[in-house]
Each structure stands twice: as structure tokens, then as C-alpha cells.
Amino acid sequence: MDTRRLLRTSGTLAATAALLISAAVSGGAAPSAAASGRAQDGVPTALRPYYEQKLSWHACAGKRPGFECATLRAPLDYARPSAGEDLKLAVSRKKATGPGKHLGSLMVNPGGPGGSAITFLQGYAAAVYPAPVRARYDMVAMDPRGVAASEPVTCLSDADMDAYTKVDATPDDDREVSELTAAFKKFAGACAARSGKLLRHVSTVEAARDMDVFRAALGDDKLHYVGASYGTFLGATYAGLFPSRVGRLVLDGALDPSLGAEEVNRDQTAGFQTAFASFAADCARHEDCPIEGGGRAEVAGARLKSFFARLDRRPVPTGKSRELTESLATTGVISAMYDEAAWPLLRKALRTAQHGDGALLLRLSDAYYERNERGVYTNLMPANSAVNCLDLPPAFHGPDGVRRALADFEKASPALGTSFAWAALSCGYWPVPAVGAPHRITAPGAAPILVVGTTRDPATPYRWARALAAQLSSGRLLTYDGDGHTAYNRGSACVDSAINDYLLTTTPPPASRKCS
């Protein structure tokens, strides 16, 4: 069930063989001028103990040769930093390998919200990012507050999560609507019961301020950063708060912070339809295509919708105790839209499911939800909801709002729109009111910021990248004409060379450069 608004980066998918899904992201409440400080020497007295802390680096647990780990202290509430309530945030680094002049630290974030930046660093970025970049930078990451190893938000048990993810997300009558809203309420109530006051302090603004504390603790005058998907909103928020501390910022798979939640969800629905059209055209070129429609997206979409309807009436077995329901199958399909490398697996998964074996589609769905083979979930979904629902007012406050919007969502994607529309209702039952709102980010005075957009990106539509680059006073747009979510280090030598040159020389590519 697509009950959260999730954005993911291709690095995680490359590491796990399938990415994830869903709709949207967020704004954020700007802190007071007195609290933020625009320059390093302008840090308020109450925050100096955090900015001046010394990190105690040590070897990371497990088999992580070359990586060091530490704990960063940050105030729970930046409006009351002297209250004595601190958060312990997990950080990690791998020092520059050389040769060449050391350029400082390069912070990475894979998106989500809710994705573990440390897992991304240790399992992907520090090994797979281009060697010249790793040679010149210490590669660093911090799990944002509420995420993974940094005071994680917790909600349902694993067994309850299994039940939650299979609830019918395309209700056909009032009874099914009641079941769906009850699931949303149960999820939100569990988060409130198990995570308490933390839920009020996991906004993107607070996470961006934690990044500045981390920058200072690393001894860097400027923040150098590569953020993907939701990580672009985190990086842009940082630039808006601390423009004078911006170094080299790459925002890949960008969000538009000026949009409200309903518009973001609807845009992303259309983005996944664009990706599905590309999949359908590719599928038609293979004899094993299970939704063959001559490459026409409308025909393939109708066949996919019929398949979902059959599962709604009768789920299929998977060889395990869990059946493949319509909701789980929908999640599995959307998960494969993040990377065209997953399309062959999706063809096979759809074909075998149509013949009564839902195991492969279930595997794609589980990858989306970060559920392992032992049935254990990461805190991705709780953190994702906690951040998104705090950052933006909900798209809908009740079922009537969804019903009024259904036609627009179904027009955006005939096969997937209903699921996306009902998913956008989840924040309507969140126990903590939103603190953020749609807003433009301009970051006046910041150094050049590189915004990267992919023309057929499902999760962050290309027009969002254009919008963010136009908002930022120093924004520079790099376009990748291709499929999949994000562009850096995904096979385009043109994209990679442009980003690498920027990171290594501070020179952004020419305005409106296009790559394929």
C-alpha cells in the first residue's frame, strides 16, 4: 500500500536490485534569524557547544574496513537549545584516498526521507562514486534525525507492518474506505505512542541545521554535498538557511519546494505514468512482454489495471505465508519504475504472477518497503511519514477530498492514479500538525549550485528540477535525457564528467547543458 510519500535515489536501487516508490515531499518552517546565524562567527551562544564539539572517531562496527564512525550531538529543539534535551546522531566517514589536493568533506544523502545516509555511504557512495572524487574528498554521511541509527522513529511492529502494507489502497466501497482510514489511523497512533515528542522535531529544516553542526564539527568552512531525490530538498533547505556556507552542492533528482502536497502527489503520479510509458514501449520489443499493447501505453496500462483488478478479487500465492494482493503488486510495479535496469525483472514478475506465482512481485514490493527475508522492516516508512507530514500540510483531510481529486489523479495515470490519490490521505491523520509550508528557496549570495534533472524521472518529474534551478539565485541546471530516477553515476559519461568537474574545480557546466 502506497501510504507514504517516498522519494529514492538510484544508488540504493543499484545496491539492492530494485528501488522504491510513492509520492512527494515537503516544505519546511524557516527558523528565526536569531537562531540560524548566517556566518560561522554568527552562531548564537546557546548553540556554540554543539558547533564546537569534537567528534570521537572510531572504527565502525562490523566489517567496514576504512570507515570511521562517531556520534554528533544536536539539540532536540533548536528554539530551546539550552533545555538540555539532545539527540545523538550517527555519522560516518571514509578519508580521501589521494592523490591530489584534499578538498575537504563531501557529505552524501540518498533521499527518502528515511533513507540511511550511512548505509548509502558505506554500501555505495564510498566505493562507487568516481575515483577522482573519492581521492580528493573525505566521504561523509549523517543519518538524519529520526532515521536509521539517529534516534529512529518507530511505529508498528513487523507483523503489523505486514498487515498494513497489504490493506486495499484502491477502496471500492465505504467499507473498504473505512478499513483504509483505520489503517492510517493505527499507523499514526503507533508512531505517537512509540516516538513521542521526537515526532515534533524531525523536520527537514531541523535536519538541515544538523548538517551545519556536522560541517562545523568536521572543521570545514563550507558544506560540499551531493543529495539525491529528497536529499535535494534537504540540500536546498540548507542553502536557504546558510547561503554563505554553501560550497559545491549537487542536487540530483530535484524537488520543487514551492508546491503543496496535493500538487506534488499529482505531479509524481504523472511522473510514474511517464516512466510506465517508457517501460511499456520497451516491453513491446520483447517476446515475453506480459502486458503487450504494441508499445502503446494506454493499452498496456489497461491490461495492467485489469491484472490489478483480478488480484483485488483473488490474491495469488507466493510460496510463502503471504499472498500477493493488489496493493503489494502495485507497489512492486512502481518500485521497478525507478531504474530501467529493473525492467527485465518486472517483465518476469508480471508474467509469473499472471500464471499464479506472485513471489517475484512480492520481492519487488518488499525491496520498496525495506523488508528483509526474515520479515524485519527498517524504519524507512515511519521516518518517511514523520518527516513528510511535518514538512507540509496534508494533501487531503478526509476521504471526500480524495474523491474530489480522483478524476485528476486517474487522468494523470489511469493504472496507478487511484492508488496514489488514496495514498496521499495518510498525513491527514497524523498526530502532529505540520510546521512547514510550500515556499520558494532562493539562497541569495550562495556559490553556484548544480541542479540535475532527468527527463523521464518517475519520482521527481523533470519540471521540478527546472523550477528549483530557476528559484535558486545561483542555480545551474544540468539535464539528462533519459529514464530512471536521478542521473549521477548511472552510465552517462556526459552527466558524470559535468558533475565531477564541478566537484573538483568548482566550475559548473554551461547553462542548460543537456546530456543523454
Short mmCIF file of C-alpha atoms in Angstrom, two decimals:
data_model
loop_
_atom_site.label_atom_id
_atom_site.label_comp_id
_atom_site.label_asym_id
_atom_site.label_seq_id
_atom_site.Cartn_x
_atom_site.Cartn_y
_atom_site.Cartn_z
CA MET A 1 0.00 0.00 0.00
CA ASP A 2 1.49 3.29 -1.08
CA THR A 3 0.80 5.01 2.20
CA ARG A 4 3.78 7.30 2.29
CA ARG A 5 5.33 9.88 0.06
CA LEU A 6 8.69 8.42 -0.76
CA LEU A 7 11.50 9.54 -2.99
CA ARG A 8 14.53 7.40 -3.51
CA THR A 9 17.89 7.55 -5.20
CA SER A 10 19.24 5.15 -7.79
CA GLY A 11 22.29 4.33 -5.69
CA THR A 12 20.18 2.33 -3.27
CA LEU A 13 18.41 0.56 -6.11
CA ALA A 14 21.67 -0.34 -7.76
CA ALA A 15 22.73 -1.87 -4.48
CA THR A 16 19.51 -3.80 -3.84
CA ALA A 17 18.36 -4.53 -7.42
CA ALA A 18 15.10 -2.65 -7.08
CA LEU A 19 14.16 0.82 -5.90
CA LEU A 20 11.10 2.14 -4.31
CA ILE A 21 8.12 4.41 -4.81
CA SER A 22 5.44 6.85 -3.93
CA ALA A 23 4.55 10.39 -3.95
CA ALA A 24 6.11 13.58 -2.75
CA VAL A 25 7.86 15.72 -0.31
CA SER A 26 7.82 18.78 1.51
CA GLY A 27 8.44 22.28 2.62
CA GLY A 28 9.78 23.41 5.96
CA ALA A 29 9.42 26.13 8.52
CA ALA A 30 12.20 28.69 8.42
CA PRO A 31 13.91 29.32 11.77
CA SER A 32 14.14 32.75 13.24
CA ALA A 33 17.03 34.93 12.13
CA ALA A 34 18.30 34.99 15.70
CA ALA A 35 18.51 31.21 15.81
CA SER A 36 20.09 30.47 12.45
CA GLY A 37 23.20 32.63 12.15
CA ARG A 38 24.34 33.38 8.60
CA ALA A 39 28.04 33.04 9.18
CA GLN A 40 30.23 30.78 11.26
CA ASP A 41 31.03 33.58 13.69
CA GLY A 42 27.32 34.40 13.97
CA VAL A 43 26.41 31.19 15.79
CA PRO A 44 24.24 32.05 18.82
CA THR A 45 25.86 31.49 22.21
CA ALA A 46 23.41 28.75 23.13
CA LEU A 47 24.43 26.72 20.06
CA ARG A 48 28.20 27.12 20.42
CA PRO A 49 28.65 23.94 22.49
CA TYR A 50 27.18 21.99 19.59
CA TYR A 51 29.21 23.78 16.91
CA GLU A 52 32.44 23.46 18.88
CA GLN A 53 32.12 19.78 19.84
CA LYS A 54 34.92 17.39 18.95
CA LEU A 55 33.96 14.15 17.28
CA SER A 56 35.41 10.96 18.74
CA TRP A 57 36.07 8.85 15.66
CA HIS A 58 36.46 5.08 15.99
CA ALA A 59 36.32 2.01 13.77
CA CYS A 60 32.76 1.23 12.73
CA ALA A 61 31.12 -1.94 14.00
CA GLY A 62 31.05 -4.85 11.59
CA LYS A 63 33.25 -5.49 8.60
CA ARG A 64 33.66 -1.92 7.36
CA PRO A 65 37.38 -1.51 6.68
CA GLY A 66 38.41 2.07 6.12
CA PHE A 67 35.28 3.58 7.64
CA GLU A 68 35.15 5.53 10.87
CA CYS A 69 32.05 6.27 12.93
CA ALA A 70 31.16 8.83 15.60
CA THR A 71 28.20 10.40 17.39
CA LEU A 72 27.19 14.03 16.87
CA ARG A 73 25.14 15.90 19.49
CA ALA A 74 22.35 18.20 18.35
CA PRO A 75 19.57 19.92 20.27
CA LEU A 76 16.18 18.27 20.11
CA ASP A 77 14.60 21.72 19.73
CA TYR A 78 16.63 24.48 18.07
CA ALA A 79 14.22 27.04 19.50
CA ARG A 80 15.22 25.90 23.01
CA PRO A 81 18.83 24.67 22.72
CA SER A 82 19.51 25.32 26.40
CA ALA A 83 16.73 22.98 27.54
CA GLY A 84 19.24 20.16 27.85
CA GLU A 85 17.41 17.71 25.55
CA ASP A 86 19.88 16.42 22.99
CA LEU A 87 19.74 13.99 20.11
CA LYS A 88 22.57 11.59 19.30
CA LEU A 89 23.11 11.49 15.55
CA ALA A 90 25.16 8.78 13.86
CA VAL A 91 27.88 9.94 11.46
CA SER A 92 30.49 8.13 9.38
CA ARG A 93 33.39 8.91 7.09
CA LYS A 94 35.99 7.38 4.82
CA LYS A 95 39.04 9.55 4.35
CA ALA A 96 40.25 10.68 0.97
CA THR A 97 42.37 8.10 -0.79
CA GLY A 98 44.60 10.54 -2.72
CA PRO A 99 46.45 11.58 -4.77
CA GLY A 100 45.77 15.25 -5.29
CA LYS A 101 44.95 18.20 -3.09
CA HIS A 102 42.48 17.44 -0.32
CA LEU A 103 39.23 19.35 -0.92
CA GLY A 104 37.52 18.76 2.41
CA SER A 105 34.49 16.60 3.18
CA LEU A 106 31.78 15.58 0.71
CA MET A 107 28.51 14.85 2.51
CA VAL A 108 26.05 12.50 0.78
CA ASN A 109 22.37 11.80 1.29
CA PRO A 110 20.39 9.23 -0.75
CA GLY A 111 16.89 10.61 -0.19
CA GLY A 112 13.75 9.18 1.31
CA PRO A 113 13.06 10.90 3.54
CA GLY A 114 14.03 7.99 5.71
CA GLY A 115 16.91 6.55 3.73
CA SER A 116 20.04 5.81 5.74
CA ALA A 117 22.84 8.07 4.54
CA ILE A 118 25.40 5.95 6.39
CA THR A 119 24.24 2.76 4.67
CA PHE A 120 24.38 4.62 1.36
CA LEU A 121 27.91 5.87 2.10
CA GLN A 122 29.30 2.55 3.28
CA GLY A 123 27.50 0.35 0.78
CA TYR A 124 27.63 2.53 -2.32
CA ALA A 125 29.00 6.07 -2.48
CA ALA A 126 32.43 5.48 -0.92
CA ALA A 127 33.03 2.55 -3.27
CA VAL A 128 31.21 3.51 -6.47
CA TYR A 129 31.44 7.29 -6.77
CA PRO A 130 34.09 8.22 -9.37
CA ALA A 131 37.62 7.57 -8.13
CA PRO A 132 38.87 11.15 -8.70
CA VAL A 133 36.14 12.43 -6.37
CA ARG A 134 36.90 9.85 -3.68
CA ALA A 135 40.59 10.65 -4.00
CA ARG A 136 40.15 14.32 -3.15
CA TYR A 137 37.34 14.29 -0.58
CA ASP A 138 36.68 12.62 2.73
CA MET A 139 33.36 10.90 2.01
CA VAL A 140 30.99 11.55 4.94
CA ALA A 141 27.37 10.92 5.89
CA MET A 142 24.96 11.51 8.74
CA ASP A 143 21.74 9.62 9.30
CA PRO A 144 19.21 12.46 9.67
CA ARG A 145 17.34 12.78 12.95
CA GLY A 146 14.65 10.13 13.22
CA VAL A 147 16.33 7.90 10.64
CA ALA A 148 18.14 4.57 10.99
CA ALA A 149 20.91 4.95 13.61
CA SER A 150 19.96 8.53 14.58
CA GLU A 151 17.21 8.27 17.19
CA PRO A 152 14.89 6.38 14.81
CA VAL A 153 11.16 7.00 14.71
CA THR A 154 9.36 3.75 15.44
CA CYS A 155 5.72 2.83 14.86
CA LEU A 156 4.17 -0.56 14.09
CA SER A 157 5.60 -4.00 14.83
CA ASP A 158 6.86 -6.04 11.89
CA ALA A 159 3.74 -8.22 11.95
CA ASP A 160 1.52 -5.15 11.95
CA MET A 161 3.58 -3.69 9.10
CA ASP A 162 2.84 -6.81 7.04
CA ALA A 163 -0.85 -6.24 7.62
CA TYR A 164 -0.56 -2.53 6.89
CA THR A 165 1.18 -2.92 3.53
CA LYS A 166 -1.50 -5.25 2.14
CA VAL A 167 -4.57 -3.18 3.05
CA ASP A 168 -6.59 -2.36 -0.06
CA ALA A 169 -5.30 1.05 -1.25
CA THR A 170 -7.93 1.39 -4.00
CA PRO A 171 -11.17 1.10 -1.99
CA ASP A 172 -14.29 0.20 -3.95
CA ASP A 173 -16.93 0.99 -1.32
CA ASP A 174 -17.48 2.67 2.04
CA ARG A 175 -16.41 -0.42 3.97
CA GLU A 176 -13.05 -0.54 2.23
CA VAL A 177 -12.61 3.21 2.70
CA SER A 178 -13.17 2.71 6.43
CA GLU A 179 -10.62 -0.11 6.50
CA LEU A 180 -8.03 2.07 4.76
CA THR A 181 -8.56 5.09 7.00
CA ALA A 182 -8.47 2.82 10.05
CA ALA A 183 -5.07 1.54 8.87
CA PHE A 184 -3.79 5.10 8.51
CA LYS A 185 -5.03 5.98 11.97
CA LYS A 186 -3.50 2.87 13.53
CA PHE A 187 -0.14 3.63 11.93
CA ALA A 188 -0.21 7.26 13.11
CA GLY A 189 -1.30 6.26 16.60
CA ALA A 190 1.53 3.77 16.92
CA CYS A 191 4.03 6.43 15.88
CA ALA A 192 2.68 8.81 18.53
CA ALA A 193 2.77 6.11 21.21
CA ARG A 194 6.28 4.88 20.45
CA SER A 195 8.07 8.05 19.32
CA GLY A 196 6.52 10.76 21.49
CA LYS A 197 7.99 14.25 21.33
CA LEU A 198 10.53 13.24 18.66
CA LEU A 199 7.71 13.44 16.09
CA ARG A 200 7.64 17.23 16.51
CA HIS A 201 11.35 17.59 15.77
CA VAL A 202 12.20 15.66 12.60
CA SER A 203 11.52 18.39 10.05
CA THR A 204 13.77 18.98 7.07
CA VAL A 205 14.71 22.39 8.45
CA GLU A 206 15.99 20.78 11.66
CA ALA A 207 17.86 18.11 9.70
CA ALA A 208 19.49 20.83 7.57
CA ARG A 209 20.58 22.66 10.71
CA ASP A 210 22.09 19.39 11.99
CA MET A 211 24.09 19.29 8.75
CA ASP A 212 25.60 22.66 9.59
CA VAL A 213 26.59 21.46 13.04
CA PHE A 214 28.21 18.42 11.41
CA ARG A 215 30.04 20.64 8.92
CA ALA A 216 31.50 22.66 11.78
CA ALA A 217 32.47 19.54 13.73
CA LEU A 218 34.32 18.29 10.64
CA GLY A 219 36.30 21.53 10.56
CA ASP A 220 35.01 22.63 7.15
CA ASP A 221 34.26 26.27 6.38
CA LYS A 222 31.85 25.30 3.58
CA LEU A 223 29.44 22.44 3.02
CA HIS A 224 30.17 20.27 -0.02
CA TYR A 225 27.26 17.94 -0.69
CA VAL A 226 25.65 15.50 -3.11
CA GLY A 227 21.97 14.95 -2.38
CA ALA A 228 19.65 12.77 -4.42
CA SER A 229 15.84 12.85 -4.57
CA TYR A 230 14.55 14.09 -1.19
CA GLY A 231 18.22 14.82 -0.46
CA THR A 232 17.90 17.70 -2.94
CA PHE A 233 15.26 19.31 -0.76
CA LEU A 234 17.50 18.81 2.26
CA GLY A 235 20.40 20.44 0.41
CA ALA A 236 18.30 23.30 -0.94
CA THR A 237 16.93 23.92 2.54
CA TYR A 238 20.48 24.11 3.84
CA ALA A 239 21.36 26.63 1.12
CA GLY A 240 18.35 28.73 2.05
CA LEU A 241 19.35 28.77 5.72
CA PHE A 242 23.11 29.20 5.29
CA PRO A 243 23.85 30.60 1.81
CA SER A 244 27.26 31.94 2.81
CA ARG A 245 28.35 28.44 3.87
CA VAL A 246 27.45 26.77 0.57
CA GLY A 247 30.41 25.15 -1.14
CA ARG A 248 29.78 22.73 -4.01
CA LEU A 249 26.20 21.44 -3.88
CA VAL A 250 24.86 18.83 -6.33
CA LEU A 251 21.09 18.37 -6.16
CA ASP A 252 20.24 15.33 -8.31
CA GLY A 253 16.59 14.43 -8.97
CA ALA A 254 15.34 17.72 -7.63
CA LEU A 255 12.19 18.67 -5.78
CA ASP A 256 10.26 21.91 -6.14
CA PRO A 257 9.72 23.30 -2.61
CA SER A 258 7.09 25.77 -3.80
CA LEU A 259 4.46 23.07 -4.39
CA GLY A 260 1.74 21.95 -1.99
CA ALA A 261 1.22 18.30 -1.09
CA GLU A 262 -1.69 17.62 -3.44
CA GLU A 263 0.13 19.09 -6.42
CA VAL A 264 3.32 17.21 -5.58
CA ASN A 265 1.44 13.93 -5.33
CA ARG A 266 -0.40 14.56 -8.60
CA ASP A 267 2.81 15.56 -10.39
CA GLN A 268 4.51 12.42 -9.20
CA THR A 269 1.57 10.31 -10.35
CA ALA A 270 2.12 11.77 -13.83
CA GLY A 271 5.84 11.11 -13.48
CA PHE A 272 5.27 7.42 -12.86
CA GLN A 273 2.92 7.32 -15.84
CA THR A 274 5.72 8.74 -17.99
CA ALA A 275 8.05 6.06 -16.69
CA PHE A 276 5.42 3.36 -17.27
CA ALA A 277 5.01 4.53 -20.87
CA SER A 278 8.75 4.05 -21.38
CA PHE A 279 8.54 0.61 -19.79
CA ALA A 280 5.59 -0.33 -21.99
CA ALA A 281 7.43 0.73 -25.15
CA ASP A 282 10.48 -1.29 -24.09
CA CYS A 283 8.33 -4.26 -23.05
CA ALA A 284 6.73 -4.44 -26.50
CA ARG A 285 10.15 -5.14 -28.01
CA HIS A 286 10.43 -8.42 -26.06
CA GLU A 287 8.58 -11.65 -26.79
CA ASP A 288 7.98 -12.26 -23.09
CA CYS A 289 6.10 -8.98 -22.53
CA PRO A 290 3.13 -9.77 -20.24
CA ILE A 291 1.23 -6.53 -20.96
CA GLU A 292 1.90 -6.28 -24.69
CA GLY A 293 -0.01 -3.44 -26.28
CA GLY A 294 2.01 -2.67 -29.35
CA GLY A 295 4.07 -0.25 -27.29
CA ARG A 296 1.02 1.92 -26.63
CA ALA A 297 0.94 2.99 -23.00
CA GLU A 298 -2.85 3.27 -22.89
CA VAL A 299 -3.31 -0.36 -23.99
CA ALA A 300 -0.57 -1.67 -21.70
CA GLY A 301 -1.99 0.39 -18.84
CA ALA A 302 -5.47 -1.03 -19.35
CA ARG A 303 -4.06 -4.56 -19.23
CA LEU A 304 -2.10 -3.76 -16.08
CA LYS A 305 -5.22 -2.29 -14.49
CA SER A 306 -7.16 -5.47 -15.35
CA PHE A 307 -4.42 -7.52 -13.72
CA PHE A 308 -4.67 -5.43 -10.56
CA ALA A 309 -8.46 -5.88 -10.57
CA ARG A 310 -8.07 -9.67 -10.71
CA LEU A 311 -5.72 -9.56 -7.74
CA ASP A 312 -8.22 -7.38 -5.88
CA ARG A 313 -10.78 -10.18 -6.29
CA ARG A 314 -8.37 -13.05 -5.70
CA PRO A 315 -4.73 -12.63 -4.49
CA VAL A 316 -2.23 -15.17 -5.79
CA PRO A 317 0.13 -17.35 -3.75
CA THR A 318 3.83 -16.61 -3.41
CA GLY A 319 5.13 -19.86 -1.97
CA LYS A 320 5.17 -18.23 1.45
CA SER A 321 2.58 -17.40 4.08
CA ARG A 322 1.87 -14.04 2.42
CA GLU A 323 -0.23 -13.73 -0.71
CA LEU A 324 0.29 -11.14 -3.43
CA THR A 325 -2.53 -8.64 -3.07
CA GLU A 326 -3.43 -5.80 -5.39
CA SER A 327 -1.68 -3.30 -3.13
CA LEU A 328 1.53 -5.30 -2.88
CA ALA A 329 1.55 -5.89 -6.64
CA THR A 330 1.05 -2.18 -7.33
CA THR A 331 3.98 -1.38 -5.05
CA GLY A 332 6.11 -3.97 -6.83
CA VAL A 333 5.36 -2.47 -10.24
CA ILE A 334 6.09 1.08 -9.12
CA SER A 335 9.31 0.02 -7.43
CA ALA A 336 10.71 -1.16 -10.75
CA MET A 337 10.00 2.18 -12.40
CA TYR A 338 12.94 3.77 -10.59
CA ASP A 339 15.58 2.15 -12.77
CA GLU A 340 15.29 0.73 -16.27
CA ALA A 341 17.75 -1.97 -15.18
CA ALA A 342 14.85 -3.49 -13.20
CA TRP A 343 12.52 -3.72 -16.21
CA PRO A 344 13.53 -7.29 -17.23
CA LEU A 345 12.80 -8.45 -13.68
CA LEU A 346 9.45 -6.68 -13.77
CA ARG A 347 8.50 -8.38 -17.04
CA LYS A 348 9.24 -11.74 -15.48
CA ALA A 349 7.47 -10.85 -12.24
CA LEU A 350 4.30 -9.80 -14.04
CA ARG A 351 4.36 -12.87 -16.26
CA THR A 352 4.79 -15.35 -13.40
CA ALA A 353 2.17 -13.57 -11.29
CA GLN A 354 -0.32 -13.84 -14.14
CA HIS A 355 0.35 -17.58 -14.05
CA GLY A 356 -0.29 -17.86 -10.34
CA ASP A 357 3.12 -17.22 -8.73
CA GLY A 358 3.44 -13.82 -7.08
CA ALA A 359 6.86 -14.37 -5.48
CA LEU A 360 8.86 -12.02 -7.71
CA LEU A 361 6.40 -9.13 -7.49
CA LEU A 362 6.31 -9.60 -3.74
CA ARG A 363 10.10 -9.40 -3.69
CA LEU A 364 9.99 -6.07 -5.54
CA SER A 365 7.40 -4.80 -3.08
CA ASP A 366 9.49 -5.90 -0.11
CA ALA A 367 12.52 -4.09 -1.53
CA TYR A 368 10.42 -0.97 -1.73
CA TYR A 369 9.39 -1.23 1.90
CA GLU A 370 12.88 -2.33 3.03
CA ARG A 371 11.57 -5.60 4.45
CA ASN A 372 14.16 -8.37 4.61
CA GLU A 373 13.62 -12.11 4.18
CA ARG A 374 13.20 -12.53 7.94
CA GLY A 375 10.23 -10.19 7.89
CA VAL A 376 12.07 -7.31 9.58
CA TYR A 377 11.48 -3.76 8.34
CA THR A 378 13.85 -0.83 8.61
CA ASN A 379 12.39 2.41 9.94
CA LEU A 380 12.13 3.83 6.41
CA MET A 381 8.34 4.08 6.40
CA PRO A 382 7.95 5.59 9.90
CA ALA A 383 10.65 8.16 9.23
CA ASN A 384 9.25 8.95 5.81
CA SER A 385 5.80 9.70 7.18
CA ALA A 386 7.15 11.60 10.17
CA VAL A 387 9.23 13.97 8.02
CA ASN A 388 6.73 14.44 5.20
CA CYS A 389 3.75 15.01 7.46
CA LEU A 390 5.69 17.60 9.47
CA ASP A 391 7.07 19.41 6.43
CA LEU A 392 3.80 20.06 4.57
CA PRO A 393 0.11 20.32 5.43
CA PRO A 394 -1.68 17.16 4.23
CA ALA A 395 -2.94 16.87 0.68
CA PHE A 396 -6.34 15.69 1.96
CA HIS A 397 -8.05 15.78 5.33
CA GLY A 398 -10.58 13.04 4.66
CA PRO A 399 -12.00 10.65 2.05
CA ASP A 400 -14.21 13.32 0.47
CA GLY A 401 -11.11 15.28 -0.55
CA VAL A 402 -9.66 12.20 -2.23
CA ARG A 403 -12.92 11.51 -4.06
CA ARG A 404 -12.98 15.06 -5.44
CA ALA A 405 -9.42 14.68 -6.72
CA LEU A 406 -9.68 11.14 -8.10
CA ALA A 407 -10.50 12.17 -11.65
CA ASP A 408 -7.36 14.31 -11.89
CA PHE A 409 -5.16 11.56 -10.47
CA GLU A 410 -6.66 8.93 -12.77
CA LYS A 411 -6.16 11.24 -15.72
CA ALA A 412 -2.51 11.59 -14.71
CA SER A 413 -2.17 7.77 -14.61
CA PRO A 414 -5.12 5.52 -15.48
CA ALA A 415 -3.49 2.42 -13.97
CA LEU A 416 -1.80 3.95 -10.91
CA GLY A 417 -3.66 7.17 -10.16
CA THR A 418 -6.26 5.72 -7.79
CA SER A 419 -3.58 4.20 -5.59
CA PHE A 420 -1.57 7.44 -5.49
CA ALA A 421 -4.62 9.54 -4.65
CA TRP A 422 -5.65 7.42 -1.67
CA ALA A 423 -2.03 7.18 -0.50
CA ALA A 424 -1.94 10.96 -0.25
CA LEU A 425 -4.57 10.79 2.50
CA SER A 426 -2.18 9.26 5.05
CA CYS A 427 -0.91 12.56 6.50
CA GLY A 428 -4.50 13.64 7.10
CA TYR A 429 -4.48 11.52 10.27
CA TRP A 430 -1.00 12.41 11.52
CA PRO A 431 -0.90 13.15 15.27
CA VAL A 432 1.40 16.19 14.96
CA PRO A 433 0.49 19.30 12.96
CA ALA A 434 2.69 20.35 10.07
CA VAL A 435 5.22 23.11 10.77
CA GLY A 436 6.23 23.77 7.16
CA ALA A 437 4.50 25.20 4.11
CA PRO A 438 5.20 25.50 0.37
CA HIS A 439 7.85 28.13 -0.23
CA ARG A 440 10.44 29.22 -2.76
CA ILE A 441 14.12 28.81 -1.92
CA THR A 442 16.41 31.44 -3.41
CA ALA A 443 19.58 31.26 -1.27
CA PRO A 444 20.85 34.74 -2.25
CA GLY A 445 24.63 35.01 -2.25
CA ALA A 446 25.27 31.26 -2.39
CA ALA A 447 28.03 29.86 -4.58
CA PRO A 448 26.84 28.15 -7.81
CA ILE A 449 24.53 25.22 -7.06
CA LEU A 450 24.20 22.40 -9.61
CA VAL A 451 20.64 21.09 -10.07
CA VAL A 452 20.27 17.87 -12.07
CA GLY A 453 17.04 16.70 -13.70
CA THR A 454 16.19 13.54 -15.67
CA THR A 455 13.57 13.99 -18.39
CA ARG A 456 11.63 10.78 -17.63
CA ASP A 457 12.28 10.57 -13.91
CA PRO A 458 9.22 8.96 -12.25
CA ALA A 459 9.68 10.15 -8.68
CA THR A 460 10.94 13.70 -9.25
CA PRO A 461 9.50 14.97 -12.54
CA TYR A 462 11.89 16.95 -14.70
CA ARG A 463 9.94 20.17 -14.37
CA TRP A 464 10.73 20.19 -10.64
CA ALA A 465 14.44 20.42 -11.44
CA ARG A 466 13.79 23.30 -13.82
CA ALA A 467 11.71 25.05 -11.17
CA LEU A 468 14.32 24.67 -8.41
CA ALA A 469 17.18 25.80 -10.65
CA ALA A 470 15.16 28.89 -11.55
CA GLN A 471 14.35 29.66 -7.91
CA LEU A 472 17.92 29.44 -6.64
CA SER A 473 19.75 32.69 -7.25
CA SER A 474 22.86 30.73 -8.24
CA GLY A 475 21.16 27.63 -9.64
CA ARG A 476 22.60 25.93 -12.70
CA LEU A 477 20.52 23.24 -14.46
CA LEU A 478 22.04 20.05 -15.90
CA THR A 479 19.58 17.95 -17.94
CA TYR A 480 19.82 14.21 -18.52
CA ASP A 481 17.61 12.97 -21.36
CA GLY A 482 16.90 9.51 -20.05
CA ASP A 483 14.89 7.12 -17.89
CA GLY A 484 15.05 6.31 -14.21
CA HIS A 485 15.39 8.24 -11.00
CA THR A 486 18.43 10.58 -10.70
CA ALA A 487 21.35 10.78 -13.12
CA TYR A 488 24.76 10.85 -11.41
CA ASN A 489 26.85 7.71 -11.72
CA ARG A 490 24.18 5.88 -13.72
CA GLY A 491 26.00 5.41 -17.00
CA SER A 492 26.04 8.82 -18.70
CA ALA A 493 29.64 9.92 -19.22
CA CYS A 494 28.34 13.40 -20.04
CA VAL A 495 26.50 13.75 -16.73
CA ASP A 496 29.33 12.26 -14.70
CA SER A 497 32.03 14.42 -16.25
CA ALA A 498 29.98 17.59 -15.71
CA ILE A 499 29.36 16.78 -12.04
CA ASN A 500 32.91 15.58 -11.43
CA ASP A 501 34.36 18.75 -12.97
CA TYR A 502 32.12 20.85 -10.74
CA LEU A 503 33.09 18.94 -7.60
CA LEU A 504 36.79 19.05 -8.40
CA THR A 505 37.18 22.54 -9.88
CA THR A 506 34.08 24.45 -8.60
CA THR A 507 33.20 25.22 -12.24
CA PRO A 508 29.60 24.31 -13.08
CA PRO A 509 28.67 23.21 -16.61
CA PRO A 510 27.35 25.79 -19.07
CA ALA A 511 23.79 26.96 -18.51
CA SER A 512 21.13 24.45 -19.58
CA ARG A 513 23.63 21.76 -20.61
CA LYS A 514 21.90 18.60 -21.86
CA CYS A 515 23.24 15.06 -21.72
CA SER A 516 21.98 11.69 -22.92
#
